[in-house]
Coordinates of C-alpha atoms in Angstrom, one line a residue:
M1 CA 57.0 4.3 -69.2
G2 CA 53.3 4.8 -69.3
R3 CA 52.6 2.6 -66.4
V4 CA 54.9 4.5 -64.3
V5 CA 53.1 7.8 -65.3
V6 CA 49.7 6.0 -64.4
G7 CA 51.2 4.8 -61.0
V8 CA 52.6 8.1 -60.0
A9 CA 49.1 9.5 -61.1
V10 CA 47.6 7.1 -58.9
G11 CA 49.7 7.7 -56.1
L12 CA 49.3 11.6 -56.1
A13 CA 45.3 11.0 -56.5
T14 CA 45.6 8.7 -53.3
V15 CA 47.7 11.2 -51.6
A16 CA 45.1 14.1 -52.4
C17 CA 42.2 12.0 -51.3
A18 CA 44.1 11.4 -48.0
V19 CA 44.8 15.2 -47.6
A20 CA 41.1 16.0 -48.5
A21 CA 39.9 13.5 -45.9
V22 CA 42.1 15.1 -43.3
V23 CA 41.0 18.5 -44.1
V24 CA 37.4 17.6 -44.0
G25 CA 37.6 15.5 -41.2
G26 CA 39.6 18.4 -39.3
R27 CA 36.5 20.6 -40.5
M28 CA 34.0 18.2 -39.3
K29 CA 35.8 18.0 -36.0
S30 CA 36.1 21.8 -35.7
R31 CA 32.5 22.1 -36.4
G32 CA 31.9 19.6 -33.7
K33 CA 33.9 21.6 -31.2
W34 CA 32.2 24.5 -32.2
K35 CA 28.5 23.2 -31.9
R36 CA 29.7 22.0 -28.3
V37 CA 30.4 25.8 -27.5
V38 CA 27.2 26.8 -28.9
R39 CA 25.0 24.3 -27.1
V40 CA 26.5 25.6 -23.6
L41 CA 26.0 29.3 -24.7
R42 CA 22.6 28.2 -25.6
E43 CA 21.8 26.5 -22.1
V44 CA 23.3 29.6 -20.4
E45 CA 20.6 31.7 -22.1
E46 CA 17.7 29.4 -21.4
G47 CA 18.7 29.2 -17.7
C48 CA 19.1 33.0 -17.4
E49 CA 15.8 33.8 -19.2
S50 CA 13.9 36.7 -17.4
S51 CA 10.5 37.2 -19.3
V52 CA 8.6 40.1 -17.9
E53 CA 5.9 37.4 -16.8
R54 CA 8.7 35.7 -14.7
L55 CA 9.8 38.9 -13.4
R56 CA 6.3 39.6 -12.2
Q57 CA 6.3 36.4 -10.2
V58 CA 9.7 37.6 -8.6
V59 CA 7.8 40.9 -7.7
D60 CA 5.0 39.2 -6.3
A61 CA 7.3 36.8 -4.2
M62 CA 9.4 39.7 -2.8
A63 CA 6.2 41.4 -1.7
V64 CA 4.9 38.4 -0.1
E65 CA 8.5 37.9 1.7
M66 CA 8.7 41.3 3.0
H67 CA 4.9 40.9 4.6
A68 CA 6.2 37.8 6.2
G69 CA 9.3 39.3 7.4
L70 CA 7.4 42.2 9.2
A71 CA 4.8 39.7 10.5
S72 CA 7.4 37.6 12.6
E73 CA 11.1 37.0 13.4
G74 CA 12.3 34.2 11.3
G75 CA 9.3 34.6 9.4
S76 CA 11.1 35.1 6.0
K77 CA 14.2 34.7 4.2
L78 CA 14.1 38.7 4.4
K79 CA 15.4 39.7 8.0
M80 CA 13.2 43.1 7.8
L81 CA 15.5 44.6 10.5
L82 CA 14.2 47.7 12.4
S83 CA 16.5 50.6 12.0
Y84 CA 14.7 53.0 14.4
V85 CA 15.2 55.7 12.2
H86 CA 11.7 57.5 11.6
N87 CA 13.0 61.1 11.2
L88 CA 14.8 61.4 7.9
P89 CA 16.7 64.6 7.0
D90 CA 14.7 66.7 4.6
G91 CA 17.2 69.5 3.8
T92 CA 15.9 72.0 7.0
E93 CA 19.1 70.8 8.8
K94 CA 22.1 73.1 9.7
G95 CA 25.0 73.0 11.7
I96 CA 28.1 70.8 11.9
Y97 CA 27.9 67.2 12.3
Y98 CA 30.0 64.2 12.2
A99 CA 30.1 60.6 11.1
L100 CA 32.5 57.7 11.7
D101 CA 32.4 55.1 9.2
L102 CA 33.8 51.4 10.2
G103 CA 33.4 48.9 7.5
G104 CA 36.2 47.0 7.4
T105 CA 40.2 47.5 7.7
N106 CA 40.1 51.3 7.4
F107 CA 37.8 53.8 9.1
R108 CA 36.7 57.1 7.9
V109 CA 35.7 60.4 9.9
L110 CA 33.5 63.1 8.2
R111 CA 32.8 66.5 9.1
V112 CA 29.5 67.9 7.4
H113 CA 28.4 71.3 7.2
L114 CA 24.8 71.9 6.4
H115 CA 23.4 75.2 5.3
D116 CA 19.7 74.8 5.8
Q117 CA 19.2 74.6 2.2
Q118 CA 18.0 71.4 0.3
S119 CA 19.5 72.1 -2.8
S120 CA 23.0 73.2 -1.5
V121 CA 26.1 71.3 -2.1
L122 CA 26.9 69.7 1.2
E123 CA 30.6 70.9 2.4
H124 CA 32.5 68.1 3.9
E125 CA 36.0 66.9 4.8
V126 CA 37.1 63.5 5.1
E127 CA 39.8 61.6 6.6
R128 CA 40.7 58.0 6.2
Q129 CA 42.8 55.9 8.5
P130 CA 44.0 52.2 8.6
I131 CA 43.0 50.1 11.5
P132 CA 46.6 48.7 12.9
Q133 CA 46.3 44.8 12.4
H134 CA 46.8 44.1 16.0
L135 CA 43.7 46.0 17.3
M136 CA 41.4 43.6 15.0
T137 CA 42.0 40.9 17.6
S138 CA 42.7 42.9 20.6
T139 CA 40.0 44.3 23.0
G140 CA 37.1 46.6 22.5
K141 CA 38.6 49.2 24.6
D142 CA 41.8 49.2 22.7
L143 CA 40.0 49.6 19.3
F144 CA 37.6 52.3 20.4
D145 CA 40.2 54.3 22.5
F146 CA 42.4 54.2 19.1
I147 CA 39.2 55.3 16.9
A148 CA 38.2 58.0 19.5
S149 CA 41.9 59.5 19.6
S150 CA 41.7 59.8 16.0
L151 CA 38.5 61.6 16.0
K152 CA 39.9 64.0 18.7
E153 CA 42.9 64.8 16.3
F154 CA 40.6 65.2 13.5
I155 CA 38.6 67.7 15.7
E156 CA 41.7 69.6 16.7
K157 CA 42.6 70.4 13.3
E158 CA 39.0 72.5 13.0
G159 CA 39.9 76.2 12.3
D160 CA 42.2 77.8 14.6
G161 CA 40.7 75.9 17.4
S162 CA 39.4 79.0 19.1
E163 CA 35.9 79.1 17.6
L164 CA 35.2 75.2 17.7
S165 CA 36.5 74.3 20.8
L166 CA 36.8 70.7 22.3
D167 CA 34.5 71.6 24.8
R168 CA 31.6 72.3 22.2
R169 CA 28.8 69.3 22.2
R170 CA 28.8 67.6 19.0
E171 CA 26.6 64.7 17.6
L172 CA 28.0 61.7 15.8
G173 CA 26.5 59.3 13.1
F174 CA 28.2 55.8 13.4
T175 CA 28.1 53.7 10.5
F176 CA 29.1 50.0 11.7
S177 CA 29.2 47.6 8.7
F178 CA 29.1 44.2 10.9
P179 CA 26.1 42.1 12.0
V180 CA 24.3 44.0 14.5
K181 CA 20.7 43.6 16.4
Q182 CA 19.6 47.2 16.7
T183 CA 17.8 48.1 19.7
S184 CA 17.2 51.9 19.3
V185 CA 18.2 54.6 16.8
S186 CA 21.6 54.8 18.6
S187 CA 22.2 51.4 20.2
G188 CA 22.7 47.9 19.0
I189 CA 24.2 44.4 19.9
L190 CA 27.2 43.1 18.1
M191 CA 26.1 39.6 16.9
K192 CA 29.3 38.4 15.4
W193 CA 32.5 39.9 13.7
T194 CA 33.4 39.4 9.9
K195 CA 36.2 40.7 7.7
G196 CA 38.9 39.6 9.9
F197 CA 38.0 41.1 13.0
S198 CA 37.9 39.0 16.2
I199 CA 37.5 40.8 19.3
L200 CA 35.6 38.5 21.6
D201 CA 34.9 40.9 24.3
M202 CA 32.6 42.9 22.1
V203 CA 30.2 40.1 20.9
G204 CA 27.0 40.4 22.7
V205 CA 27.7 44.1 23.4
D206 CA 26.2 47.6 22.8
V207 CA 28.7 48.9 20.1
P208 CA 27.6 52.6 20.1
A209 CA 28.0 52.5 24.1
C210 CA 31.5 51.2 23.7
L211 CA 32.3 53.8 21.3
Q212 CA 30.5 56.6 23.6
E213 CA 32.9 55.4 26.7
A214 CA 35.8 55.8 24.7
L215 CA 35.0 59.4 23.7
I216 CA 34.3 60.4 27.2
R217 CA 37.7 58.8 28.2
K218 CA 39.5 60.9 25.5
G219 CA 37.7 64.1 26.9
L220 CA 35.2 64.6 23.9
D221 CA 31.9 66.0 24.5
M222 CA 30.5 64.1 21.3
R223 CA 27.2 62.0 21.3
V224 CA 26.6 59.0 19.4
A225 CA 23.1 60.2 17.9
A226 CA 22.6 57.4 15.3
L227 CA 24.1 53.8 14.6
V228 CA 23.6 53.6 10.9
N229 CA 23.6 50.8 8.3
D230 CA 25.1 52.0 5.0
T231 CA 22.0 51.3 3.0
V232 CA 19.9 53.5 5.5
G233 CA 22.6 56.3 5.2
T234 CA 21.9 56.0 1.6
L235 CA 18.1 56.7 2.0
A236 CA 18.8 59.4 4.4
L237 CA 21.0 61.2 2.1
G238 CA 18.4 60.7 -0.9
H239 CA 15.7 62.0 1.3
Y240 CA 17.8 65.1 2.2
H241 CA 17.9 65.9 -1.3
D242 CA 14.6 64.9 -2.6
S243 CA 11.8 64.4 -0.1
D244 CA 9.8 62.0 -2.4
T245 CA 12.6 59.2 -1.9
V246 CA 11.1 56.4 -0.3
A247 CA 13.7 53.4 -0.6
S248 CA 17.3 52.9 -1.4
I249 CA 19.2 50.2 -3.1
I250 CA 22.8 49.2 -2.9
I251 CA 24.3 47.5 -5.7
G252 CA 28.0 47.2 -6.1
T253 CA 30.0 44.6 -4.5
G254 CA 27.2 43.4 -2.6
T255 CA 23.7 44.6 -2.6
N256 CA 21.1 45.5 0.0
A257 CA 17.7 47.5 0.1
C258 CA 15.9 49.5 2.8
Y259 CA 12.4 51.5 2.6
L260 CA 10.2 53.7 4.7
E261 CA 7.4 51.5 6.3
R262 CA 4.3 52.3 8.0
V263 CA 5.0 51.4 11.6
D264 CA 1.4 49.7 11.8
A265 CA 2.6 47.5 9.1
I266 CA 5.4 46.0 11.3
I267 CA 3.3 43.2 13.0
K268 CA 6.4 41.7 14.8
C269 CA 6.8 45.0 16.8
Q270 CA 3.4 46.0 17.9
G271 CA 3.2 49.2 20.0
L272 CA 5.8 50.9 18.2
L273 CA 5.3 54.7 18.3
T274 CA 6.9 57.3 16.3
T275 CA 6.1 60.9 15.5
S276 CA 6.2 60.7 11.9
G277 CA 4.3 57.1 11.8
Y278 CA 6.9 55.5 9.6
M279 CA 10.1 53.7 10.4
V280 CA 12.9 52.8 7.9
V281 CA 13.2 48.9 7.4
N282 CA 16.6 47.4 6.8
M283 CA 15.4 44.4 4.4
E284 CA 18.8 42.8 4.0
W285 CA 17.5 41.7 0.6
G286 CA 20.8 39.9 -0.6
N287 CA 19.3 36.8 1.4
F288 CA 15.7 36.9 -0.7
W289 CA 15.1 33.7 -2.3
S290 CA 12.0 32.4 -4.4
S291 CA 11.5 29.4 -6.8
H292 CA 10.9 31.8 -9.6
L293 CA 14.6 33.2 -9.8
P294 CA 16.0 31.5 -12.8
R295 CA 18.8 29.8 -11.4
T296 CA 21.3 28.0 -13.5
S297 CA 23.6 25.0 -12.7
Y298 CA 26.7 27.8 -12.5
D299 CA 24.8 29.4 -9.7
I300 CA 24.4 26.1 -7.8
D301 CA 28.0 25.3 -8.0
L302 CA 29.2 28.7 -7.0
D303 CA 26.8 28.7 -4.0
S304 CA 27.9 25.3 -2.9
E305 CA 31.5 26.1 -3.0
S306 CA 30.9 29.6 -1.5
P307 CA 31.9 30.0 2.3
N308 CA 28.0 30.6 3.0
P309 CA 26.1 28.0 1.1
N310 CA 22.2 28.2 1.0
D311 CA 22.7 31.8 2.2
Q312 CA 22.6 35.2 0.2
G313 CA 21.1 33.6 -2.8
F314 CA 19.9 36.8 -4.5
E315 CA 23.0 38.7 -4.0
K316 CA 24.8 35.7 -5.6
M317 CA 22.8 36.4 -8.8
I318 CA 22.9 40.0 -9.0
S319 CA 25.8 41.7 -7.1
G320 CA 29.4 42.7 -8.5
M321 CA 31.2 40.2 -6.0
Y322 CA 29.8 37.3 -8.2
L323 CA 28.9 38.0 -11.7
G324 CA 32.5 37.6 -13.0
D325 CA 32.8 34.3 -11.7
I326 CA 29.5 33.2 -13.0
V327 CA 31.0 34.2 -16.4
R328 CA 34.4 32.4 -15.5
R329 CA 32.5 29.1 -14.7
V330 CA 30.7 29.4 -18.2
I331 CA 33.8 29.9 -20.1
L332 CA 35.6 26.9 -18.0
R333 CA 32.7 24.7 -19.2
M334 CA 33.0 25.7 -22.6
S335 CA 36.8 24.8 -22.5
L336 CA 36.1 21.5 -20.9
E337 CA 33.5 20.8 -23.4
S338 CA 35.7 21.9 -26.1
D339 CA 39.4 22.5 -26.7
M340 CA 38.9 25.6 -29.0
F341 CA 39.9 27.7 -26.0
G342 CA 43.1 25.7 -25.8
P343 CA 44.3 23.4 -22.8
V344 CA 42.3 24.4 -19.7
C345 CA 44.8 26.7 -17.7
S346 CA 44.8 26.9 -13.7
K347 CA 43.8 30.6 -13.5
L348 CA 40.5 29.7 -15.4
S349 CA 40.0 27.0 -12.9
M350 CA 40.4 29.4 -9.9
P351 CA 37.3 30.9 -8.3
F352 CA 36.9 34.8 -8.6
M353 CA 40.1 35.0 -10.7
L354 CA 37.5 37.2 -13.1
R355 CA 36.5 40.2 -11.3
T356 CA 33.1 41.9 -12.5
P357 CA 35.2 45.0 -13.6
M358 CA 37.1 42.9 -16.0
M359 CA 33.9 41.4 -17.2
A360 CA 32.0 44.7 -17.8
A361 CA 35.4 45.8 -19.6
M362 CA 34.9 42.8 -22.0
H363 CA 31.1 43.5 -22.3
E364 CA 31.6 47.2 -23.3
D365 CA 34.4 46.5 -25.6
D366 CA 33.2 48.0 -29.0
S367 CA 36.9 47.7 -30.8
P368 CA 36.0 45.8 -34.2
D369 CA 38.4 43.0 -33.3
L370 CA 37.4 43.1 -29.6
R371 CA 41.1 43.5 -28.6
E372 CA 40.3 44.2 -24.8
V373 CA 38.5 41.0 -24.5
A374 CA 41.7 39.5 -25.9
R375 CA 43.8 41.2 -23.7
I376 CA 41.8 40.2 -20.7
L377 CA 41.5 36.6 -21.5
K378 CA 45.1 36.6 -22.0
D379 CA 46.3 38.6 -19.0
I380 CA 43.7 37.4 -16.5
L381 CA 42.8 34.0 -17.3
E382 CA 45.9 32.9 -19.3
I383 CA 44.0 32.1 -22.3
P384 CA 46.1 33.3 -25.6
D385 CA 45.0 33.5 -29.2
V386 CA 41.4 33.5 -29.0
P387 CA 39.9 33.4 -32.3
L388 CA 37.4 36.5 -32.8
K389 CA 34.4 34.5 -33.1
L390 CA 35.1 33.0 -29.5
R391 CA 35.6 36.5 -28.3
K392 CA 32.2 37.2 -29.4
V393 CA 30.6 34.4 -27.5
V394 CA 32.5 35.5 -24.3
V395 CA 31.0 39.1 -24.9
K396 CA 27.5 37.3 -25.3
V397 CA 28.0 35.4 -22.2
C398 CA 29.0 38.7 -20.1
D399 CA 25.5 40.1 -21.7
V400 CA 23.5 37.2 -20.8
V401 CA 24.8 37.1 -17.0
T402 CA 24.4 41.1 -16.6
R403 CA 21.1 41.2 -18.2
R404 CA 19.8 38.6 -15.8
A405 CA 21.2 40.3 -12.8
A406 CA 20.0 43.8 -13.7
R407 CA 16.5 42.7 -14.7
L408 CA 16.4 40.8 -11.3
A409 CA 17.4 43.8 -9.5
A410 CA 14.6 45.9 -11.2
A411 CA 12.2 43.1 -10.1
G412 CA 13.2 43.6 -6.4
I413 CA 12.7 47.4 -6.7
V414 CA 9.1 46.9 -8.1
G415 CA 8.5 44.4 -5.2
I416 CA 9.2 47.2 -2.7
L417 CA 7.3 49.7 -4.6
K418 CA 4.3 46.8 -4.7
K419 CA 4.7 46.5 -0.7
I420 CA 4.1 50.1 -0.2
G421 CA 1.6 50.8 -3.0
R422 CA 3.6 52.6 -5.2
D423 CA 3.5 50.3 -8.3
G424 CA 0.3 51.3 -9.8
S425 CA -1.5 48.2 -8.8
G426 CA -2.8 49.8 -5.3
G427 CA -0.8 46.8 -3.4
I428 CA -2.7 44.1 -5.2
T429 CA -1.0 40.7 -5.8
S430 CA -1.8 40.7 -9.3
G431 CA -3.4 42.5 -12.0
R432 CA -3.6 46.4 -12.5
R433 CA -6.1 49.3 -11.3
N434 CA -6.3 52.3 -13.6
D435 CA -8.1 54.4 -11.0
V436 CA -4.8 54.5 -8.8
K437 CA -3.1 57.8 -8.9
M438 CA 0.7 57.6 -9.0
K439 CA 3.0 59.6 -6.9
R440 CA 6.5 60.8 -7.7
T441 CA 8.5 58.2 -6.1
V442 CA 12.2 58.3 -6.0
V443 CA 14.5 55.4 -5.0
A444 CA 18.0 56.5 -4.2
I445 CA 20.6 53.9 -5.6
E446 CA 24.5 53.6 -4.8
G447 CA 27.1 51.3 -6.1
G448 CA 29.4 51.0 -8.9
L449 CA 27.5 48.3 -10.7
Y450 CA 24.8 50.5 -11.3
S451 CA 26.5 53.9 -11.6
S452 CA 29.5 52.7 -13.6
Y453 CA 28.1 49.8 -15.6
T454 CA 26.3 51.3 -18.4
F455 CA 24.8 48.1 -19.9
F456 CA 23.5 47.0 -16.4
R457 CA 22.0 50.4 -15.9
E458 CA 20.2 50.3 -19.3
Y459 CA 18.8 46.8 -18.7
L460 CA 17.6 47.8 -15.2
H461 CA 15.6 50.6 -16.5
E462 CA 14.4 48.6 -19.7
A463 CA 13.1 46.0 -17.0
L464 CA 11.3 48.7 -14.9
N465 CA 9.6 49.8 -17.9
E466 CA 8.5 46.3 -18.9
I467 CA 7.2 45.2 -15.4
L468 CA 5.5 48.5 -14.5
G469 CA 4.3 49.8 -17.9
E470 CA 5.6 53.4 -19.3
D471 CA 2.7 55.1 -17.8
I472 CA 3.5 54.2 -14.2
A473 CA 7.4 53.8 -14.8
K474 CA 7.7 57.6 -15.6
H475 CA 6.5 58.3 -12.1
V476 CA 9.3 56.0 -10.8
I477 CA 12.9 58.0 -10.7
L478 CA 16.2 56.2 -9.7
K479 CA 18.5 59.0 -8.4
V480 CA 22.3 58.0 -7.9
T481 CA 23.8 58.9 -4.6
E482 CA 27.3 59.1 -3.4
D483 CA 28.7 58.2 0.3
G484 CA 25.5 57.2 2.2
S485 CA 27.9 55.4 4.8
G486 CA 29.4 58.6 5.4
V487 CA 27.7 61.9 4.7
G488 CA 24.3 60.0 5.2
A489 CA 25.3 59.0 8.6
A490 CA 26.2 62.6 9.7
L491 CA 22.8 63.6 8.1
L492 CA 20.8 61.1 10.3
A493 CA 23.0 62.4 13.3
A494 CA 21.5 65.9 12.5
S495 CA 18.0 64.7 12.1
H496 CA 18.2 62.9 15.5
S497 CA 20.2 65.5 17.0
L498 CA 19.4 66.9 20.9
L499 CA 21.0 70.2 20.3

C-alpha cells in the first residue's frame, strides 16, 4: 500500500513538473513574442527620430533647394513654378465674381459677393456637379461645352434675372487641379491628365482658352481672369483676410506650399516685371527630398510599391494619403515577427486598407480600454481580440508616425520662412542673429490633417517653437482657411479683374 501511495505521489509530482514546465515554457515563449513586438516598435521610433538638430538640417536643405529651383529649370526636386499672380486680394475688392473648380470627377461653380471690407464674411453660393463618365475620355470641346452650359444655368438662377442679366460682363477664377505649365496669370498648357481623365486632343493645349471658347459658344460674356492652383487660392484667401500672409500650406490627402517671392530672386526668368515686385511661386513641395529626412524601411517599401516610385518623397512622409498605410505596414511587420496579433489576415496585407482618418481615430482614443482601437483593428484590418497591451503599442505606432510627419511639415514651413528672411536668422544658412527685427508673419494653412487632427496640429506647433525658439515663433501665426480652391479663385479673379 505504501509503495502505491509513493508511486502515485511521484506520478503526481511528475505531472505537476510537466505542467509547470509547459506553463513556464509558454510564458517564456510569450515573452519572446512580446520582445519581438517591442523590438519592432523601438526600430520604428529610432528610424522616425526627428530631433531639433535634424529638423534644422531639413530647414536648411529646403531653403537651398528653393534657391536652386528658382535659379534654373530642373535644378531642384522642387519645381518652383511661376503662378504669374502678383496682385493678391487685400480686402478692398468689391462686386460679384465667379469661380470654377475642376479637380476630379466633380466640379464646382461658385459666386462670391465681396463687400469692400476686409473683415466681412464673404457671401458665396456653391453648386457641385458630377462630370458624366463619357466626357472624361471624349473631346475638349465636349467637356468644356458641358461645363459652360452648367455655368450658364447657374448664372440664370441669379435674382429674378433682370438685374443681373446674361449680357453683363463677368470675371471668373478657374482652379484646374491637373499638371499645367502656366504661361500667364490666365493661361496654361496641359501637360498630362490624371484622376481618370484621358482627353487626348487637350494635351499640350491652353486650357483656359478652351474654356473661354466654350463660354463664347454658350453666349456668356465671361472672362477667365485667373488660372489657379489650389495652394495659390489658399494664399489669396489668407491674404484677403490678413495682409501679413506670405505663404500657404495645404496638408490633407496631399500636400503643397506656395509663397510670395521677390521677382528679382527668380533668376530662371530674368526680366519679369510686376507692379508689386513680387510673384507667388508654387513650390510643389511634395517632391522635396533630402538625405536629412528620417526615412525608414517602411517608407522605402511604400515608395517602391507606389505608382510613382522616387517621386513625391516628402509628401509620402507627411500627408494624409500615406500615414495610415505606414502604420499598417508596421503592424504587419509586428504580426509577421510575432503571432501575438493572431494569424496574418489578407486585409492587413492590403495597401491603403488603413486610411489616415481611422489611424487618427485610434491615436485619439482616450477610453481606458482603447475600445475604438479594438473596433478599428477588428472591423478594418480583421484582427479580433487584440490584448490591451498590444492596443497600446498600436497607439504608440500611430503617435510616432504622426509626430514625425508634423515635425517635418513644421521644418518645411520654417524652410520657406528662412528663404524669405522671416525666420529670425536674416536668411543666413546657419546661426542666429539677435539684431533682426521680426515682422508679423502669417501662413495660411488648409487641409484636414492640420485642422481636424489635434495631435498633428500640436506636434507641428511644438516643432515650430523648437526650431525657431519661442521669441521668434511668437511672430509666426498659422491661420486656418477654408476653400482656397473655390473662394480663393474668385478672389484672384477680383484682384486681376479688368472691370
